[in-house]
Amino acid sequence: MPIDEHYWRDVIRGEREGRTADLLRGALRGLSVPYGAAMTVRRKLFAHRWPRPRAAGVPVISVGNITVGGTGKTPLVGWIASHLAGLGRRPAILTRGYRAVDGVSDEAAVLRQATGVPVVVDPSRVRGAATAVAGGADVLVMDDGFQHLWLGRDLNLVTLDALCPFGYDAVVPRGLLREPLAALRDADAFILTRCDLVESAALRAIGERLAALGCDQPVLTSAMRPVAVESLDGRSEPLASLADRGVWAFCGLGHPEAFFRMVQPLVRRVLGREVFNDHHAYSEEDMRLLQRDAHRAGADILLTTGKDAVKLTPPAAGVPLRWLRIDVELGDDNAVLAGLIAGTLAGA
C-alpha cells in the first residue's frame, strides 16, 4: 500500500515516533543507498561526456534544485524569462509537464499566464529545445533542469529552499535529496528562496555548509512576496482587502507550510486549512468539501495559490474563491543575477 505523502514527510523529518516509524526510516534508508549511488555514477558519466549532452544551438539557462518538492523555483523561472524578454530576446521556457492533467501542467499554465513567453511542455528536454528553437526562440530557460543532463546548459542555477536546503541530508526516499549533495559542485550559482521566512543566522549556516561541501559559487538570496489577490475570472484586489477577512486556506504544494506562513499576517484570521499532495488534481468532491468546511467555519473566502488556481473553475455559488499572486524579490541580488545572465548571453 502506498505511503501518504504527508505521513512520509513526517517520518523522514523525525516527527513520527514509535517502532513502526523507526522501522520505516530504516527501510527507507536501505532504499536510499543504491539510488544515491546510481545518481552519483550517472552524473560522473555525463561529466566525462559519456553520454555527450546535446547542444540546443542557442544559450540555455537551467533553473533546478537538488530536493524533491517545491523550492519556489517557478517564480524565478518566470523572472528570468521576463528579464530576457525585456532585453529584446526571444525566450522560451522548457518544462516536462510533471503530473499534467489532460495535457495541462500547473507549472506550465502559471508560467504562460505570468510571462506571456512560449512554454514548451515535453518530457524530453532535447526534443523540447528543438521545438522551441524551430519556433523562433533564441534563448531557452529550462525549468527543473539540474538533473536533466541530456541537454547542455550555459548557466546552471540551483535553488535551495532556505526552510529546508539540504533535504534532511538523505537521498530519497529516506530524505528529500534527488541526488547526493556533492552534485551541488556542478552549479554555477545558488539562489536561496524564502529567505524572508528564516533568521539571518540560518542563512549564514547555509553558506557555511555550502563552503564545507566545496562550493564557492555565488550565493544569491530571494524572497517570495505576495502582491495581489486574484479571482479566477481575472479580477484583481489589493492585498489590503484581506485584512478584515477570515479565510479558509488550501494548497497542493511540495512545501505547503511556506504558503500558510505567508497568508497568516495578511488576513484577519485563518479559520482553517487543507493540504493536498503536490500537483494535486482537484475533483468536484474536493471542492464541495472545501466549500462545506469554509462555510461551516464562517470564512469570507477560500484562498489558494496560483499553481492550484489554474486547475480550478469559479464556483457558481458559495464561499468566493481567490488566489494569492506572488512575485520573487531578489533585492540587491537583482543586479547579480542580471549580470550572470548577461555574461551567459555574451559568451554563448
Short mmCIF file of C-alpha atoms in Angstrom, two decimals:
data_model
loop_
_atom_site.label_atom_id
_atom_site.label_comp_id
_atom_site.label_asym_id
_atom_site.label_seq_id
_atom_site.Cartn_x
_atom_site.Cartn_y
_atom_site.Cartn_z
CA MET A 1 0.00 0.00 0.00
CA PRO A 2 1.48 3.41 -0.94
CA ILE A 3 2.53 5.74 1.86
CA ASP A 4 0.64 9.03 2.15
CA GLU A 5 2.95 11.88 1.11
CA HIS A 6 2.38 13.89 4.28
CA TYR A 7 2.92 10.86 6.53
CA TRP A 8 6.16 10.12 4.65
CA ARG A 9 7.37 13.69 5.20
CA ASP A 10 6.56 13.44 8.91
CA VAL A 11 8.55 10.19 9.10
CA ILE A 12 11.69 11.49 7.38
CA ARG A 13 11.58 14.70 9.47
CA GLY A 14 11.56 12.59 12.61
CA GLU A 15 8.14 13.87 13.68
CA ARG A 16 6.67 10.36 13.84
CA GLU A 17 7.81 8.26 16.77
CA GLY A 18 7.47 4.64 17.74
CA ARG A 19 8.60 1.27 16.44
CA THR A 20 6.70 1.48 13.15
CA ALA A 21 8.22 4.84 12.25
CA ASP A 22 11.71 3.65 13.24
CA LEU A 23 11.38 0.52 11.09
CA LEU A 24 10.11 2.58 8.19
CA ARG A 25 13.03 5.01 8.45
CA GLY A 26 15.43 2.06 8.41
CA ALA A 27 13.77 0.58 5.33
CA LEU A 28 13.80 3.93 3.56
CA ARG A 29 17.49 4.36 4.36
CA GLY A 30 18.21 0.98 2.81
CA LEU A 31 16.46 2.02 -0.39
CA SER A 32 18.29 5.36 -0.48
CA VAL A 33 21.78 3.85 -0.63
CA PRO A 34 21.61 2.20 -4.08
CA TYR A 35 19.60 5.08 -5.52
CA GLY A 36 22.13 7.65 -4.33
CA ALA A 37 25.00 5.56 -5.71
CA ALA A 38 23.28 5.26 -9.08
CA MET A 39 22.72 9.03 -9.28
CA THR A 40 26.38 9.66 -8.44
CA VAL A 41 27.56 7.31 -11.19
CA ARG A 42 25.14 8.91 -13.67
CA ARG A 43 26.43 12.42 -13.01
CA LYS A 44 30.06 11.28 -13.27
CA LEU A 45 29.39 9.61 -16.63
CA PHE A 46 27.88 12.82 -18.00
CA ALA A 47 30.80 14.81 -16.56
CA HIS A 48 33.12 12.63 -18.67
CA ARG A 49 30.82 13.28 -21.64
CA TRP A 50 29.58 9.72 -21.88
CA PRO A 51 26.93 10.12 -22.99
CA ARG A 52 27.57 13.55 -24.51
CA PRO A 53 24.94 16.22 -23.66
CA ARG A 54 23.13 17.62 -26.71
CA ALA A 55 23.60 21.24 -27.73
CA ALA A 56 20.48 23.33 -28.30
CA GLY A 57 22.16 25.76 -30.69
CA VAL A 58 21.11 28.73 -28.53
CA PRO A 59 22.01 29.71 -24.94
CA VAL A 60 20.37 27.55 -22.27
CA ILE A 61 19.77 28.75 -18.70
CA SER A 62 18.86 25.91 -16.35
CA VAL A 63 16.97 26.53 -13.10
CA GLY A 64 16.79 23.47 -10.89
CA ASN A 65 17.09 22.13 -7.38
CA ILE A 66 18.52 19.18 -5.52
CA THR A 67 15.45 18.30 -3.45
CA VAL A 68 12.03 16.95 -4.32
CA GLY A 69 9.03 19.15 -3.68
CA GLY A 70 8.70 22.88 -4.06
CA THR A 71 11.66 25.20 -3.62
CA GLY A 72 9.95 28.23 -5.14
CA LYS A 73 11.77 27.99 -8.45
CA THR A 74 8.71 28.58 -10.67
CA PRO A 75 8.53 32.35 -9.90
CA LEU A 76 12.28 32.55 -10.51
CA VAL A 77 11.91 30.88 -13.92
CA GLY A 78 9.24 33.46 -14.70
CA TRP A 79 11.51 36.31 -13.56
CA ILE A 80 14.36 35.13 -15.80
CA ALA A 81 12.09 34.65 -18.82
CA SER A 82 10.55 38.11 -18.36
CA HIS A 83 14.01 39.65 -17.90
CA LEU A 84 15.20 38.06 -21.15
CA ALA A 85 12.13 39.32 -23.00
CA GLY A 86 12.83 42.79 -21.60
CA LEU A 87 16.31 42.60 -23.14
CA GLY A 88 14.72 42.12 -26.55
CA ARG A 89 15.48 38.38 -26.68
CA ARG A 90 13.00 35.69 -27.75
CA PRO A 91 12.98 33.29 -24.78
CA ALA A 92 11.09 30.05 -24.44
CA ILE A 93 10.61 28.01 -21.28
CA LEU A 94 11.17 24.25 -21.31
CA THR A 95 9.25 22.15 -18.79
CA ARG A 96 8.43 18.47 -18.64
CA GLY A 97 4.81 18.97 -17.58
CA TYR A 98 5.02 16.97 -14.35
CA ARG A 99 1.71 15.30 -13.42
CA ALA A 100 -0.09 17.02 -16.27
CA VAL A 101 -3.87 16.54 -16.35
CA ASP A 102 -5.43 16.37 -19.83
CA GLY A 103 -2.11 17.63 -21.20
CA VAL A 104 -2.08 20.66 -18.90
CA SER A 105 0.67 21.13 -16.29
CA ASP A 106 0.12 23.55 -13.41
CA GLU A 107 3.64 24.99 -13.67
CA ALA A 108 3.33 25.48 -17.44
CA ALA A 109 -0.02 27.22 -17.05
CA VAL A 110 1.32 29.53 -14.32
CA LEU A 111 4.40 30.43 -16.38
CA ARG A 112 2.37 31.18 -19.51
CA GLN A 113 -0.01 33.35 -17.52
CA ALA A 114 2.73 35.23 -15.67
CA THR A 115 5.16 35.88 -18.53
CA GLY A 116 3.41 35.61 -21.89
CA VAL A 117 6.52 33.70 -23.02
CA PRO A 118 6.16 30.47 -25.04
CA VAL A 119 6.24 27.39 -22.81
CA VAL A 120 7.18 24.08 -24.43
CA VAL A 121 5.94 21.06 -22.47
CA ASP A 122 7.86 17.89 -23.30
CA PRO A 123 9.36 15.17 -21.07
CA SER A 124 12.38 15.21 -23.41
CA ARG A 125 14.22 18.49 -22.88
CA VAL A 126 16.28 17.85 -26.03
CA ARG A 127 13.14 17.46 -28.14
CA GLY A 128 11.51 20.41 -26.38
CA ALA A 129 14.55 22.56 -27.10
CA ALA A 130 14.40 21.66 -30.79
CA THR A 131 10.71 22.56 -30.87
CA ALA A 132 11.35 25.91 -29.19
CA VAL A 133 14.25 26.84 -31.48
CA ALA A 134 12.24 25.85 -34.55
CA GLY A 135 9.54 28.21 -33.26
CA GLY A 136 11.95 31.14 -33.17
CA ALA A 137 13.39 31.08 -29.63
CA ASP A 138 16.92 32.46 -29.34
CA VAL A 139 17.44 31.59 -25.65
CA LEU A 140 15.95 28.81 -23.51
CA VAL A 141 15.08 28.70 -19.82
CA MET A 142 14.98 25.07 -18.66
CA ASP A 143 12.67 24.64 -15.67
CA ASP A 144 13.72 21.93 -13.20
CA GLY A 145 16.84 21.22 -15.21
CA PHE A 146 19.56 20.33 -12.70
CA GLN A 147 19.11 16.55 -13.05
CA HIS A 148 18.19 16.68 -16.77
CA LEU A 149 21.71 16.21 -18.08
CA TRP A 150 20.94 15.24 -21.68
CA LEU A 151 20.56 18.90 -22.67
CA GLY A 152 23.67 21.05 -22.32
CA ARG A 153 23.40 24.34 -20.46
CA ASP A 154 25.36 27.60 -20.40
CA LEU A 155 24.23 28.76 -16.95
CA ASN A 156 23.40 26.24 -14.23
CA LEU A 157 21.35 27.86 -11.44
CA VAL A 158 20.31 25.83 -8.39
CA THR A 159 17.63 26.97 -5.97
CA LEU A 160 17.81 25.99 -2.31
CA ASP A 161 14.78 26.41 -0.06
CA ALA A 162 16.04 28.30 3.00
CA LEU A 163 13.49 26.41 5.12
CA CYS A 164 14.97 23.02 4.19
CA PRO A 165 18.02 23.50 1.95
CA PHE A 166 19.66 20.10 2.22
CA GLY A 167 16.72 17.69 2.26
CA TYR A 168 17.38 16.24 5.74
CA ASP A 169 20.80 15.10 4.47
CA ALA A 170 19.49 11.95 2.85
CA VAL A 171 18.60 10.88 -0.67
CA VAL A 172 15.01 9.87 -1.40
CA PRO A 173 13.17 8.00 -0.07
CA ARG A 174 14.92 8.48 3.33
CA GLY A 175 15.22 12.23 2.72
CA LEU A 176 14.32 14.81 0.12
CA LEU A 177 17.56 14.85 -1.88
CA ARG A 178 17.28 13.88 -5.53
CA GLU A 179 20.98 13.02 -5.53
CA PRO A 180 23.91 13.31 -3.10
CA LEU A 181 24.98 16.82 -2.09
CA ALA A 182 28.29 16.53 -3.96
CA ALA A 183 26.30 17.28 -7.13
CA LEU A 184 25.98 20.90 -5.96
CA ARG A 185 29.56 21.49 -7.10
CA ASP A 186 28.25 21.48 -10.67
CA ALA A 187 26.13 24.60 -10.09
CA ASP A 188 27.25 27.99 -11.41
CA ALA A 189 25.33 29.88 -8.71
CA PHE A 190 22.88 29.22 -5.89
CA ILE A 191 19.68 31.14 -5.25
CA LEU A 192 18.25 30.77 -1.76
CA THR A 193 14.46 31.06 -1.74
CA ARG A 194 12.02 32.02 1.03
CA CYS A 195 14.78 33.88 2.85
CA ASP A 196 12.13 36.11 4.43
CA LEU A 197 10.89 33.12 6.44
CA VAL A 198 14.16 32.35 8.25
CA GLU A 199 16.58 34.22 10.52
CA SER A 200 19.87 35.64 9.24
CA ALA A 201 21.74 33.03 11.29
CA ALA A 202 20.08 30.28 9.26
CA LEU A 203 21.20 31.93 6.02
CA ARG A 204 24.77 32.13 7.31
CA ALA A 205 24.63 28.45 8.23
CA ILE A 206 23.57 27.56 4.68
CA GLY A 207 26.53 29.49 3.28
CA GLU A 208 28.89 27.75 5.68
CA ARG A 209 27.50 24.34 4.75
CA LEU A 210 27.96 25.06 1.04
CA ALA A 211 31.56 26.08 1.70
CA ALA A 212 32.14 22.85 3.63
CA LEU A 213 30.85 20.94 0.60
CA GLY A 214 33.48 22.63 -1.56
CA CYS A 215 31.04 25.04 -3.21
CA ASP A 216 32.48 28.53 -3.70
CA GLN A 217 29.93 29.72 -6.27
CA PRO A 218 27.93 32.95 -5.77
CA VAL A 219 25.03 32.63 -3.32
CA LEU A 220 22.06 34.92 -4.01
CA THR A 221 19.08 35.44 -1.72
CA SER A 222 15.43 35.92 -2.62
CA ALA A 223 12.01 36.20 -1.04
CA MET A 224 8.50 35.38 -2.20
CA ARG A 225 6.34 38.49 -1.89
CA PRO A 226 2.54 38.44 -2.18
CA VAL A 227 1.47 41.27 -4.47
CA ALA A 228 -2.28 40.90 -5.11
CA VAL A 229 -5.41 38.85 -4.56
CA GLU A 230 -6.87 37.44 -7.77
CA SER A 231 -10.18 35.88 -8.73
CA LEU A 232 -10.41 33.03 -11.23
CA ASP A 233 -12.14 35.31 -13.74
CA GLY A 234 -9.23 37.77 -13.82
CA ARG A 235 -10.30 40.43 -11.31
CA SER A 236 -7.56 41.75 -9.04
CA GLU A 237 -7.83 43.14 -5.49
CA PRO A 238 -5.16 44.76 -3.30
CA LEU A 239 -3.60 42.74 -0.50
CA ALA A 240 -5.24 45.11 1.98
CA SER A 241 -8.60 43.58 1.03
CA LEU A 242 -7.63 40.50 3.08
CA ALA A 243 -7.05 42.43 6.30
CA ASP A 244 -10.62 42.17 7.60
CA ARG A 245 -11.40 38.74 6.17
CA GLY A 246 -11.46 35.31 7.67
CA VAL A 247 -10.08 32.77 5.19
CA TRP A 248 -10.01 29.04 4.64
CA ALA A 249 -6.62 28.37 3.01
CA PHE A 250 -5.74 25.33 0.92
CA CYS A 251 -2.98 24.23 -1.45
CA GLY A 252 -1.31 21.27 -3.14
CA LEU A 253 2.38 22.15 -2.92
CA GLY A 254 5.63 20.41 -2.10
CA HIS A 255 6.11 22.81 0.82
CA PRO A 256 2.62 23.88 1.95
CA GLU A 257 3.75 25.43 5.22
CA ALA A 258 5.51 28.24 3.35
CA PHE A 259 2.19 29.28 1.79
CA PHE A 260 0.33 29.23 5.10
CA ARG A 261 3.05 31.28 6.79
CA MET A 262 2.77 33.84 4.01
CA VAL A 263 -1.02 34.07 4.36
CA GLN A 264 -1.12 34.41 8.16
CA PRO A 265 -0.09 38.09 8.52
CA LEU A 266 -2.26 39.21 5.60
CA VAL A 267 -5.65 38.18 6.97
CA ARG A 268 -7.85 38.80 9.97
CA ARG A 269 -7.82 35.12 10.79
CA VAL A 270 -7.06 31.76 9.17
CA LEU A 271 -10.18 29.81 10.10
CA GLY A 272 -8.95 26.55 8.63
CA ARG A 273 -6.53 24.98 6.18
CA GLU A 274 -6.36 21.95 3.95
CA VAL A 275 -3.25 20.36 2.46
CA PHE A 276 -3.34 18.24 -0.69
CA ASN A 277 -0.48 16.34 -2.30
CA ASP A 278 1.88 18.25 -4.58
CA HIS A 279 0.40 18.81 -8.08
CA HIS A 280 -2.99 17.58 -6.86
CA ALA A 281 -5.74 17.33 -9.50
CA TYR A 282 -8.85 18.74 -7.82
CA SER A 283 -12.14 16.88 -8.17
CA GLU A 284 -15.67 18.19 -7.81
CA GLU A 285 -15.85 16.35 -4.50
CA ASP A 286 -12.70 18.12 -3.24
CA MET A 287 -14.27 21.48 -4.00
CA ARG A 288 -17.61 20.50 -2.47
CA LEU A 289 -15.89 19.55 0.78
CA LEU A 290 -13.79 22.73 0.80
CA GLN A 291 -16.92 24.82 0.27
CA ARG A 292 -18.70 22.95 3.06
CA ASP A 293 -15.86 23.35 5.56
CA ALA A 294 -15.27 27.01 4.72
CA HIS A 295 -18.99 27.78 5.05
CA ARG A 296 -19.25 25.99 8.41
CA ALA A 297 -16.25 27.94 9.72
CA GLY A 298 -17.77 31.25 8.63
CA ALA A 299 -14.94 32.01 6.19
CA ASP A 300 -15.26 35.03 3.91
CA ILE A 301 -13.13 33.48 1.17
CA LEU A 302 -11.31 30.32 0.12
CA LEU A 303 -7.68 31.25 -0.59
CA THR A 304 -5.17 29.21 -2.58
CA THR A 305 -2.05 29.55 -4.77
CA GLY A 306 -1.59 30.36 -8.43
CA LYS A 307 -0.41 26.80 -9.15
CA ASP A 308 -3.64 25.45 -7.68
CA ALA A 309 -5.87 28.12 -9.20
CA VAL A 310 -5.04 27.17 -12.80
CA LYS A 311 -6.70 23.80 -12.17
CA LEU A 312 -9.92 25.23 -10.72
CA THR A 313 -13.12 26.76 -12.08
CA PRO A 314 -15.01 29.65 -10.45
CA PRO A 315 -17.68 28.39 -8.01
CA ALA A 316 -21.23 29.05 -9.16
CA ALA A 317 -22.22 29.88 -5.59
CA GLY A 318 -20.97 29.64 -2.04
CA VAL A 319 -17.78 30.97 -0.50
CA PRO A 320 -15.80 33.11 -3.01
CA LEU A 321 -12.54 31.60 -4.27
CA ARG A 322 -9.38 33.70 -4.58
CA TRP A 323 -5.69 33.06 -5.17
CA LEU A 324 -2.60 34.88 -3.97
CA ARG A 325 -0.34 36.32 -6.67
CA ILE A 326 3.31 36.01 -5.66
CA ASP A 327 6.43 37.56 -7.17
CA VAL A 328 10.07 36.77 -6.49
CA GLU A 329 12.11 39.59 -4.97
CA LEU A 330 15.90 39.50 -5.25
CA GLY A 331 16.76 42.89 -3.75
CA ASP A 332 20.40 43.81 -4.35
CA ASP A 333 20.94 40.41 -5.99
CA ASN A 334 18.75 41.51 -8.92
CA ALA A 335 21.85 43.06 -10.44
CA VAL A 336 23.95 39.98 -9.65
CA LEU A 337 21.56 37.64 -11.44
CA ALA A 338 21.19 40.06 -14.34
CA GLY A 339 24.99 40.11 -14.61
CA LEU A 340 25.20 36.31 -14.68
CA ILE A 341 22.60 36.23 -17.45
CA ALA A 342 24.37 38.96 -19.43
CA GLY A 343 27.66 37.09 -19.18
CA THR A 344 25.99 33.90 -20.36
CA LEU A 345 24.43 35.59 -23.39
CA ALA A 346 27.70 37.28 -24.29
CA GLY A 347 29.73 34.10 -24.01
CA ALA A 348 27.36 31.67 -25.72
#
